[in-house]
Coordinates of C-alpha atoms in Angstrom, one line a residue:
X1 CA 46.9 140.8 12.2
X2 CA 44.0 138.5 11.3
X3 CA 45.5 135.7 13.3
X4 CA 46.1 137.9 16.4
X5 CA 42.6 139.3 16.5
X6 CA 41.0 136.5 18.6
X7 CA 43.9 136.7 21.1
X8 CA 43.3 140.4 21.5
X9 CA 39.6 139.8 22.3
X10 CA 40.5 137.1 24.9
X11 CA 43.3 139.1 26.5
X12 CA 41.2 141.3 28.8
X13 CA 39.4 138.2 30.2
X14 CA 42.7 136.4 30.7
X15 CA 44.2 139.5 32.4
X16 CA 41.3 139.7 34.8
X17 CA 41.5 136.0 35.7
X18 CA 45.3 136.3 36.2
X19 CA 44.9 139.3 38.5
X20 CA 42.0 138.3 40.6
X21 CA 42.1 134.4 40.6
X22 CA 45.5 133.0 39.7
X23 CA 47.7 135.5 41.5
X24 CA 46.0 135.2 44.9
X25 CA 46.2 131.4 44.6
X26 CA 49.9 131.5 43.8
X27 CA 50.6 134.0 46.5
X28 CA 48.7 132.0 49.1
X29 CA 50.7 128.9 48.3
X30 CA 53.9 131.0 48.6
X31 CA 52.8 132.3 52.0
X32 CA 51.9 128.8 53.2
X33 CA 55.5 127.7 52.7
X34 CA 56.9 130.5 54.9
X35 CA 56.7 131.3 58.6
X36 CA 55.7 134.9 58.9
X37 CA 56.4 136.9 62.0
X38 CA 55.4 140.5 61.9
X39 CA 58.5 141.4 63.9
X40 CA 60.9 139.9 61.3
X41 CA 61.6 141.9 58.2
X42 CA 61.5 138.9 55.9
X43 CA 59.5 135.7 56.1
X44 CA 61.4 132.5 56.9
X45 CA 61.1 129.7 54.4
X46 CA 60.0 126.5 56.2
X47 CA 58.8 124.4 53.2
X48 CA 56.2 121.9 54.1
X49 CA 56.7 122.2 57.8
X50 CA 53.5 124.2 58.2
X51 CA 51.5 121.4 56.6
X52 CA 53.2 118.8 58.7
X53 CA 52.4 120.6 61.9
X54 CA 48.8 121.1 60.8
X55 CA 48.2 117.5 59.8
X56 CA 49.7 116.1 63.1
X57 CA 47.7 118.6 65.3
X58 CA 44.9 117.1 67.4
X59 CA 43.2 120.4 67.3
X60 CA 43.0 120.3 63.5
X61 CA 41.6 116.8 63.5
X62 CA 39.0 117.7 66.1
X63 CA 37.9 120.7 64.0
X64 CA 37.5 118.4 61.0
X65 CA 35.3 115.9 62.7
X66 CA 33.0 118.2 64.7

């Protein structure tokens, strides 16, 4: 029990970080790899296609440099 006590004190902070920081980051990455259409029941996995479209878009480059 003596060895576990420090982990028990740190556990609430780790749980809050996991819930409010790490989970939204992981979920955002997961969403960015899918094409989401509100009319489709399930998102379609497209991999890195969303990033390819974004990086080759003239509109994206114009937004970066203005």
